[in-house]
């Protein structure tokens, strides 16, 4: 087991209530302002998975009145990126390299994206896939994404 990252330590300190989860999301969006466009809420955050929610609001809807798929893609990248930031072995660094995404059903309600940590080989330059599943409030999977992360050892 490696030493816990700053995001994981912060989550463990403040993520146990609504105010703490709100503050955590604000801190993430302050660091990466673009994610504030989807007004995310963090639900779970640990070394094996991150769960991030998003409400249906007018600013993320399309001409059909459903949640725009690009907003959902942002949610997927946020879940995968915060997972890597918080749970990746401290000797490694990451950057998103690509995304394969499947739109399975219309998204018309609150969404929940779950990113799951893949197996990581420490010290190896590698592409890894972080799978993300997005479900609606009825538990129906509306999007499935594979976020490709390029991993390299940190320079000494």
mmCIF file with all atom_site columns, C-alpha atoms in Angstrom:
data_model
loop_
_atom_site.group_PDB
_atom_site.id
_atom_site.type_symbol
_atom_site.label_atom_id
_atom_site.label_alt_id
_atom_site.label_comp_id
_atom_site.label_asym_id
_atom_site.label_entity_id
_atom_site.label_seq_id
_atom_site.pdbx_PDB_ins_code
_atom_site.Cartn_x
_atom_site.Cartn_y
_atom_site.Cartn_z
_atom_site.occupancy
_atom_site.B_iso_or_equiv
_atom_site.pdbx_formal_charge
_atom_site.auth_seq_id
_atom_site.auth_comp_id
_atom_site.auth_asym_id
_atom_site.auth_atom_id
_atom_site.pdbx_PDB_model_num
ATOM 1   C CA . UNK A 1 1   ? 0.000   0.000  0.000   1.00 0.00 ? 1   UNK A CA 1
ATOM 2   C CA . UNK A 1 2   ? 1.354   3.429  -0.869  1.00 0.00 ? 2   UNK A CA 1
ATOM 3   C CA . UNK A 1 3   ? 1.030   6.678  1.053   1.00 0.00 ? 3   UNK A CA 1
ATOM 4   C CA . UNK A 1 4   ? -2.341  8.363  0.564   1.00 0.00 ? 4   UNK A CA 1
ATOM 5   C CA . UNK A 1 5   ? -2.506  11.286 -1.835  1.00 0.00 ? 5   UNK A CA 1
ATOM 6   C CA . UNK A 1 6   ? -3.614  14.785 -0.901  1.00 0.00 ? 6   UNK A CA 1
ATOM 7   C CA . UNK A 1 7   ? -7.033  14.353 -2.590  1.00 0.00 ? 7   UNK A CA 1
ATOM 8   C CA . UNK A 1 8   ? -7.702  11.112 -0.704  1.00 0.00 ? 8   UNK A CA 1
ATOM 9   C CA . UNK A 1 9   ? -6.630  12.663 2.596   1.00 0.00 ? 9   UNK A CA 1
ATOM 10  C CA . UNK A 1 10  ? -8.884  15.668 1.951   1.00 0.00 ? 10  UNK A CA 1
ATOM 11  C CA . UNK A 1 11  ? -11.833 13.436 1.052   1.00 0.00 ? 11  UNK A CA 1
ATOM 12  C CA . UNK A 1 12  ? -11.377 11.328 4.183   1.00 0.00 ? 12  UNK A CA 1
ATOM 13  C CA . UNK A 1 13  ? -11.332 14.507 6.262   1.00 0.00 ? 13  UNK A CA 1
ATOM 14  C CA . UNK A 1 14  ? -14.317 16.337 4.736   1.00 0.00 ? 14  UNK A CA 1
ATOM 15  C CA . UNK A 1 15  ? -16.214 13.939 2.422   1.00 0.00 ? 15  UNK A CA 1
ATOM 16  C CA . UNK A 1 16  ? -18.460 12.459 5.094   1.00 0.00 ? 16  UNK A CA 1
ATOM 17  C CA . UNK A 1 17  ? -21.192 15.100 4.827   1.00 0.00 ? 17  UNK A CA 1
ATOM 18  C CA . UNK A 1 18  ? -22.962 17.272 2.261   1.00 0.00 ? 18  UNK A CA 1
ATOM 19  C CA . UNK A 1 19  ? -20.959 20.414 3.007   1.00 0.00 ? 19  UNK A CA 1
ATOM 20  C CA . UNK A 1 20  ? -17.641 18.569 2.826   1.00 0.00 ? 20  UNK A CA 1
ATOM 21  C CA . UNK A 1 21  ? -18.544 16.914 -0.483  1.00 0.00 ? 21  UNK A CA 1
ATOM 22  C CA . UNK A 1 22  ? -19.602 20.322 -1.844  1.00 0.00 ? 22  UNK A CA 1
ATOM 23  C CA . UNK A 1 23  ? -16.285 21.854 -0.744  1.00 0.00 ? 23  UNK A CA 1
ATOM 24  C CA . UNK A 1 24  ? -14.362 18.957 -2.279  1.00 0.00 ? 24  UNK A CA 1
ATOM 25  C CA . UNK A 1 25  ? -16.130 19.464 -5.634  1.00 0.00 ? 25  UNK A CA 1
ATOM 26  C CA . UNK A 1 26  ? -15.443 23.206 -5.484  1.00 0.00 ? 26  UNK A CA 1
ATOM 27  C CA . UNK A 1 27  ? -11.739 22.534 -4.857  1.00 0.00 ? 27  UNK A CA 1
ATOM 28  C CA . UNK A 1 28  ? -11.552 20.130 -7.807  1.00 0.00 ? 28  UNK A CA 1
ATOM 29  C CA . UNK A 1 29  ? -13.321 22.646 -10.062 1.00 0.00 ? 29  UNK A CA 1
ATOM 30  C CA . UNK A 1 30  ? -11.031 25.436 -8.856  1.00 0.00 ? 30  UNK A CA 1
ATOM 31  C CA . UNK A 1 31  ? -8.034  23.326 -9.905  1.00 0.00 ? 31  UNK A CA 1
ATOM 32  C CA . UNK A 1 32  ? -9.645  22.360 -13.238 1.00 0.00 ? 32  UNK A CA 1
ATOM 33  C CA . UNK A 1 33  ? -12.216 25.113 -13.938 1.00 0.00 ? 33  UNK A CA 1
ATOM 34  C CA . UNK A 1 34  ? -13.730 23.493 -17.027 1.00 0.00 ? 34  UNK A CA 1
ATOM 35  C CA . UNK A 1 35  ? -15.390 20.809 -14.890 1.00 0.00 ? 35  UNK A CA 1
ATOM 36  C CA . UNK A 1 36  ? -17.492 23.446 -13.145 1.00 0.00 ? 36  UNK A CA 1
ATOM 37  C CA . UNK A 1 37  ? -19.581 23.560 -16.338 1.00 0.00 ? 37  UNK A CA 1
ATOM 38  C CA . UNK A 1 38  ? -21.326 20.337 -15.235 1.00 0.00 ? 38  UNK A CA 1
ATOM 39  C CA . UNK A 1 39  ? -21.681 21.254 -11.509 1.00 0.00 ? 39  UNK A CA 1
ATOM 40  C CA . UNK A 1 40  ? -20.408 17.862 -10.296 1.00 0.00 ? 40  UNK A CA 1
ATOM 41  C CA . UNK A 1 41  ? -21.033 16.296 -6.908  1.00 0.00 ? 41  UNK A CA 1
ATOM 42  C CA . UNK A 1 42  ? -18.674 13.696 -5.466  1.00 0.00 ? 42  UNK A CA 1
ATOM 43  C CA . UNK A 1 43  ? -20.419 10.707 -3.921  1.00 0.00 ? 43  UNK A CA 1
ATOM 44  C CA . UNK A 1 44  ? -17.590 8.219  -3.289  1.00 0.00 ? 44  UNK A CA 1
ATOM 45  C CA . UNK A 1 45  ? -13.830 8.631  -3.467  1.00 0.00 ? 45  UNK A CA 1
ATOM 46  C CA . UNK A 1 46  ? -11.366 5.893  -2.603  1.00 0.00 ? 46  UNK A CA 1
ATOM 47  C CA . UNK A 1 47  ? -8.366  4.024  -4.029  1.00 0.00 ? 47  UNK A CA 1
ATOM 48  C CA . UNK A 1 48  ? -10.460 1.648  -6.144  1.00 0.00 ? 48  UNK A CA 1
ATOM 49  C CA . UNK A 1 49  ? -13.300 3.811  -7.430  1.00 0.00 ? 49  UNK A CA 1
ATOM 50  C CA . UNK A 1 50  ? -14.668 7.314  -7.740  1.00 0.00 ? 50  UNK A CA 1
ATOM 51  C CA . UNK A 1 51  ? -18.366 8.066  -8.085  1.00 0.00 ? 51  UNK A CA 1
ATOM 52  C CA . UNK A 1 52  ? -19.358 11.529 -9.323  1.00 0.00 ? 52  UNK A CA 1
ATOM 53  C CA . UNK A 1 53  ? -22.891 12.794 -9.839  1.00 0.00 ? 53  UNK A CA 1
ATOM 54  C CA . UNK A 1 54  ? -24.419 15.390 -12.110 1.00 0.00 ? 54  UNK A CA 1
ATOM 55  C CA . UNK A 1 55  ? -27.928 16.850 -12.065 1.00 0.00 ? 55  UNK A CA 1
ATOM 56  C CA . UNK A 1 56  ? -29.968 17.559 -15.137 1.00 0.00 ? 56  UNK A CA 1
ATOM 57  C CA . UNK A 1 57  ? -29.892 21.348 -15.504 1.00 0.00 ? 57  UNK A CA 1
ATOM 58  C CA . UNK A 1 58  ? -30.741 23.516 -18.477 1.00 0.00 ? 58  UNK A CA 1
ATOM 59  C CA . UNK A 1 59  ? -27.068 24.437 -19.028 1.00 0.00 ? 59  UNK A CA 1
ATOM 60  C CA . UNK A 1 60  ? -26.180 20.779 -19.798 1.00 0.00 ? 60  UNK A CA 1
ATOM 61  C CA . UNK A 1 61  ? -29.172 19.874 -21.976 1.00 0.00 ? 61  UNK A CA 1
ATOM 62  C CA . UNK A 1 62  ? -29.399 19.559 -25.739 1.00 0.00 ? 62  UNK A CA 1
ATOM 63  C CA . UNK A 1 63  ? -32.122 20.513 -28.222 1.00 0.00 ? 63  UNK A CA 1
ATOM 64  C CA . UNK A 1 64  ? -34.101 17.394 -27.224 1.00 0.00 ? 64  UNK A CA 1
ATOM 65  C CA . UNK A 1 65  ? -34.144 18.375 -23.556 1.00 0.00 ? 65  UNK A CA 1
ATOM 66  C CA . UNK A 1 66  ? -31.912 15.482 -22.496 1.00 0.00 ? 66  UNK A CA 1
ATOM 67  C CA . UNK A 1 67  ? -28.420 15.773 -21.045 1.00 0.00 ? 67  UNK A CA 1
ATOM 68  C CA . UNK A 1 68  ? -25.903 16.509 -23.792 1.00 0.00 ? 68  UNK A CA 1
ATOM 69  C CA . UNK A 1 69  ? -23.486 13.666 -24.462 1.00 0.00 ? 69  UNK A CA 1
ATOM 70  C CA . UNK A 1 70  ? -20.472 15.962 -24.273 1.00 0.00 ? 70  UNK A CA 1
ATOM 71  C CA . UNK A 1 71  ? -21.485 16.978 -20.742 1.00 0.00 ? 71  UNK A CA 1
ATOM 72  C CA . UNK A 1 72  ? -21.628 13.271 -19.905 1.00 0.00 ? 72  UNK A CA 1
ATOM 73  C CA . UNK A 1 73  ? -18.204 12.760 -21.504 1.00 0.00 ? 73  UNK A CA 1
ATOM 74  C CA . UNK A 1 74  ? -16.909 15.529 -19.195 1.00 0.00 ? 74  UNK A CA 1
ATOM 75  C CA . UNK A 1 75  ? -18.401 13.667 -16.245 1.00 0.00 ? 75  UNK A CA 1
ATOM 76  C CA . UNK A 1 76  ? -16.604 10.493 -17.355 1.00 0.00 ? 76  UNK A CA 1
ATOM 77  C CA . UNK A 1 77  ? -13.262 12.266 -17.695 1.00 0.00 ? 77  UNK A CA 1
ATOM 78  C CA . UNK A 1 78  ? -13.722 13.927 -14.295 1.00 0.00 ? 78  UNK A CA 1
ATOM 79  C CA . UNK A 1 79  ? -14.404 10.591 -12.594 1.00 0.00 ? 79  UNK A CA 1
ATOM 80  C CA . UNK A 1 80  ? -11.417 8.895  -14.264 1.00 0.00 ? 80  UNK A CA 1
ATOM 81  C CA . UNK A 1 81  ? -9.057  11.827 -13.745 1.00 0.00 ? 81  UNK A CA 1
ATOM 82  C CA . UNK A 1 82  ? -9.838  12.305 -10.069 1.00 0.00 ? 82  UNK A CA 1
ATOM 83  C CA . UNK A 1 83  ? -9.421  8.563  -9.577  1.00 0.00 ? 83  UNK A CA 1
ATOM 84  C CA . UNK A 1 84  ? -5.946  8.716  -11.132 1.00 0.00 ? 84  UNK A CA 1
ATOM 85  C CA . UNK A 1 85  ? -5.057  11.858 -9.186  1.00 0.00 ? 85  UNK A CA 1
ATOM 86  C CA . UNK A 1 86  ? -6.053  10.335 -5.879  1.00 0.00 ? 86  UNK A CA 1
ATOM 87  C CA . UNK A 1 87  ? -5.183  6.670  -6.214  1.00 0.00 ? 87  UNK A CA 1
ATOM 88  C CA . UNK A 1 88  ? -2.279  6.303  -8.636  1.00 0.00 ? 88  UNK A CA 1
ATOM 89  C CA . UNK A 1 89  ? 0.982   5.021  -7.179  1.00 0.00 ? 89  UNK A CA 1
ATOM 90  C CA . UNK A 1 90  ? 2.943   8.104  -6.080  1.00 0.00 ? 90  UNK A CA 1
ATOM 91  C CA . UNK A 1 91  ? 5.966   7.180  -8.238  1.00 0.00 ? 91  UNK A CA 1
ATOM 92  C CA . UNK A 1 92  ? 3.846   7.434  -11.396 1.00 0.00 ? 92  UNK A CA 1
ATOM 93  C CA . UNK A 1 93  ? 2.225   10.295 -13.323 1.00 0.00 ? 93  UNK A CA 1
ATOM 94  C CA . UNK A 1 94  ? -0.689  10.296 -15.742 1.00 0.00 ? 94  UNK A CA 1
ATOM 95  C CA . UNK A 1 95  ? -2.299  12.235 -18.537 1.00 0.00 ? 95  UNK A CA 1
ATOM 96  C CA . UNK A 1 96  ? -5.498  11.412 -20.447 1.00 0.00 ? 96  UNK A CA 1
ATOM 97  C CA . UNK A 1 97  ? -4.711  10.192 -23.940 1.00 0.00 ? 97  UNK A CA 1
ATOM 98  C CA . UNK A 1 98  ? -8.103  9.339  -25.356 1.00 0.00 ? 98  UNK A CA 1
ATOM 99  C CA . UNK A 1 99  ? -11.655 8.252  -24.770 1.00 0.00 ? 99  UNK A CA 1
ATOM 100 C CA . UNK A 1 100 ? -13.871 5.619  -26.297 1.00 0.00 ? 100 UNK A CA 1
ATOM 101 C CA . UNK A 1 101 ? -17.485 6.261  -25.417 1.00 0.00 ? 101 UNK A CA 1
ATOM 102 C CA . UNK A 1 102 ? -20.774 4.538  -26.106 1.00 0.00 ? 102 UNK A CA 1
ATOM 103 C CA . UNK A 1 103 ? -24.064 6.354  -25.756 1.00 0.00 ? 103 UNK A CA 1
ATOM 104 C CA . UNK A 1 104 ? -26.498 3.624  -24.708 1.00 0.00 ? 104 UNK A CA 1
ATOM 105 C CA . UNK A 1 105 ? -29.681 5.499  -23.766 1.00 0.00 ? 105 UNK A CA 1
ATOM 106 C CA . UNK A 1 106 ? -31.051 9.021  -23.429 1.00 0.00 ? 106 UNK A CA 1
ATOM 107 C CA . UNK A 1 107 ? -29.992 10.701 -20.205 1.00 0.00 ? 107 UNK A CA 1
ATOM 108 C CA . UNK A 1 108 ? -32.948 12.493 -18.712 1.00 0.00 ? 108 UNK A CA 1
ATOM 109 C CA . UNK A 1 109 ? -32.306 12.553 -14.958 1.00 0.00 ? 109 UNK A CA 1
ATOM 110 C CA . UNK A 1 110 ? -29.621 12.757 -12.292 1.00 0.00 ? 110 UNK A CA 1
ATOM 111 C CA . UNK A 1 111 ? -26.531 10.833 -13.441 1.00 0.00 ? 111 UNK A CA 1
ATOM 112 C CA . UNK A 1 112 ? -23.865 8.919  -11.562 1.00 0.00 ? 112 UNK A CA 1
ATOM 113 C CA . UNK A 1 113 ? -20.486 8.085  -13.140 1.00 0.00 ? 113 UNK A CA 1
ATOM 114 C CA . UNK A 1 114 ? -18.421 5.310  -11.568 1.00 0.00 ? 114 UNK A CA 1
ATOM 115 C CA . UNK A 1 115 ? -14.742 5.046  -12.529 1.00 0.00 ? 115 UNK A CA 1
ATOM 116 C CA . UNK A 1 116 ? -12.888 1.877  -11.518 1.00 0.00 ? 116 UNK A CA 1
ATOM 117 C CA . UNK A 1 117 ? -9.124  1.698  -10.962 1.00 0.00 ? 117 UNK A CA 1
ATOM 118 C CA . UNK A 1 118 ? -7.308  -0.637 -13.369 1.00 0.00 ? 118 UNK A CA 1
ATOM 119 C CA . UNK A 1 119 ? -4.245  -2.677 -12.458 1.00 0.00 ? 119 UNK A CA 1
ATOM 120 C CA . UNK A 1 120 ? -1.126  -0.520 -12.612 1.00 0.00 ? 120 UNK A CA 1
ATOM 121 C CA . UNK A 1 121 ? 2.434   -1.724 -13.209 1.00 0.00 ? 121 UNK A CA 1
ATOM 122 C CA . UNK A 1 122 ? 4.724   0.530  -11.207 1.00 0.00 ? 122 UNK A CA 1
ATOM 123 C CA . UNK A 1 123 ? 7.649   1.962  -13.164 1.00 0.00 ? 123 UNK A CA 1
ATOM 124 C CA . UNK A 1 124 ? 6.283   0.933  -16.569 1.00 0.00 ? 124 UNK A CA 1
ATOM 125 C CA . UNK A 1 125 ? 5.387   3.363  -19.364 1.00 0.00 ? 125 UNK A CA 1
ATOM 126 C CA . UNK A 1 126 ? 1.953   2.175  -20.331 1.00 0.00 ? 126 UNK A CA 1
ATOM 127 C CA . UNK A 1 127 ? -1.512  3.022  -21.594 1.00 0.00 ? 127 UNK A CA 1
ATOM 128 C CA . UNK A 1 128 ? -4.201  1.871  -19.168 1.00 0.00 ? 128 UNK A CA 1
ATOM 129 C CA . UNK A 1 129 ? -7.936  1.984  -19.558 1.00 0.00 ? 129 UNK A CA 1
ATOM 130 C CA . UNK A 1 130 ? -10.086 3.402  -16.789 1.00 0.00 ? 130 UNK A CA 1
ATOM 131 C CA . UNK A 1 131 ? -13.617 2.073  -17.306 1.00 0.00 ? 131 UNK A CA 1
ATOM 132 C CA . UNK A 1 132 ? -16.461 4.441  -16.455 1.00 0.00 ? 132 UNK A CA 1
ATOM 133 C CA . UNK A 1 133 ? -20.134 3.515  -16.270 1.00 0.00 ? 133 UNK A CA 1
ATOM 134 C CA . UNK A 1 134 ? -22.798 6.243  -16.147 1.00 0.00 ? 134 UNK A CA 1
ATOM 135 C CA . UNK A 1 135 ? -26.229 5.361  -14.806 1.00 0.00 ? 135 UNK A CA 1
ATOM 136 C CA . UNK A 1 136 ? -29.400 7.391  -14.413 1.00 0.00 ? 136 UNK A CA 1
ATOM 137 C CA . UNK A 1 137 ? -31.535 7.617  -11.276 1.00 0.00 ? 137 UNK A CA 1
ATOM 138 C CA . UNK A 1 138 ? -33.340 4.391  -12.272 1.00 0.00 ? 138 UNK A CA 1
ATOM 139 C CA . UNK A 1 139 ? -30.028 2.506  -12.479 1.00 0.00 ? 139 UNK A CA 1
ATOM 140 C CA . UNK A 1 140 ? -30.098 2.314  -16.279 1.00 0.00 ? 140 UNK A CA 1
ATOM 141 C CA . UNK A 1 141 ? -26.656 2.550  -17.867 1.00 0.00 ? 141 UNK A CA 1
ATOM 142 C CA . UNK A 1 142 ? -26.816 5.483  -20.283 1.00 0.00 ? 142 UNK A CA 1
ATOM 143 C CA . UNK A 1 143 ? -23.103 5.776  -21.144 1.00 0.00 ? 143 UNK A CA 1
ATOM 144 C CA . UNK A 1 144 ? -20.084 3.503  -20.990 1.00 0.00 ? 144 UNK A CA 1
ATOM 145 C CA . UNK A 1 145 ? -16.633 4.999  -21.504 1.00 0.00 ? 145 UNK A CA 1
ATOM 146 C CA . UNK A 1 146 ? -13.060 3.799  -21.546 1.00 0.00 ? 146 UNK A CA 1
ATOM 147 C CA . UNK A 1 147 ? -10.688 6.610  -20.631 1.00 0.00 ? 147 UNK A CA 1
ATOM 148 C CA . UNK A 1 148 ? -7.184  5.881  -21.906 1.00 0.00 ? 148 UNK A CA 1
ATOM 149 C CA . UNK A 1 149 ? -4.515  7.150  -19.525 1.00 0.00 ? 149 UNK A CA 1
ATOM 150 C CA . UNK A 1 150 ? -0.860  7.407  -20.471 1.00 0.00 ? 150 UNK A CA 1
ATOM 151 C CA . UNK A 1 151 ? 1.250   6.486  -17.442 1.00 0.00 ? 151 UNK A CA 1
ATOM 152 C CA . UNK A 1 152 ? 4.955   7.159  -16.959 1.00 0.00 ? 152 UNK A CA 1
ATOM 153 C CA . UNK A 1 153 ? 7.293   7.028  -13.978 1.00 0.00 ? 153 UNK A CA 1
ATOM 154 C CA . UNK A 1 154 ? 7.922   10.425 -12.390 1.00 0.00 ? 154 UNK A CA 1
ATOM 155 C CA . UNK A 1 155 ? 11.323  11.894 -13.133 1.00 0.00 ? 155 UNK A CA 1
ATOM 156 C CA . UNK A 1 156 ? 13.691  11.777 -10.193 1.00 0.00 ? 156 UNK A CA 1
#
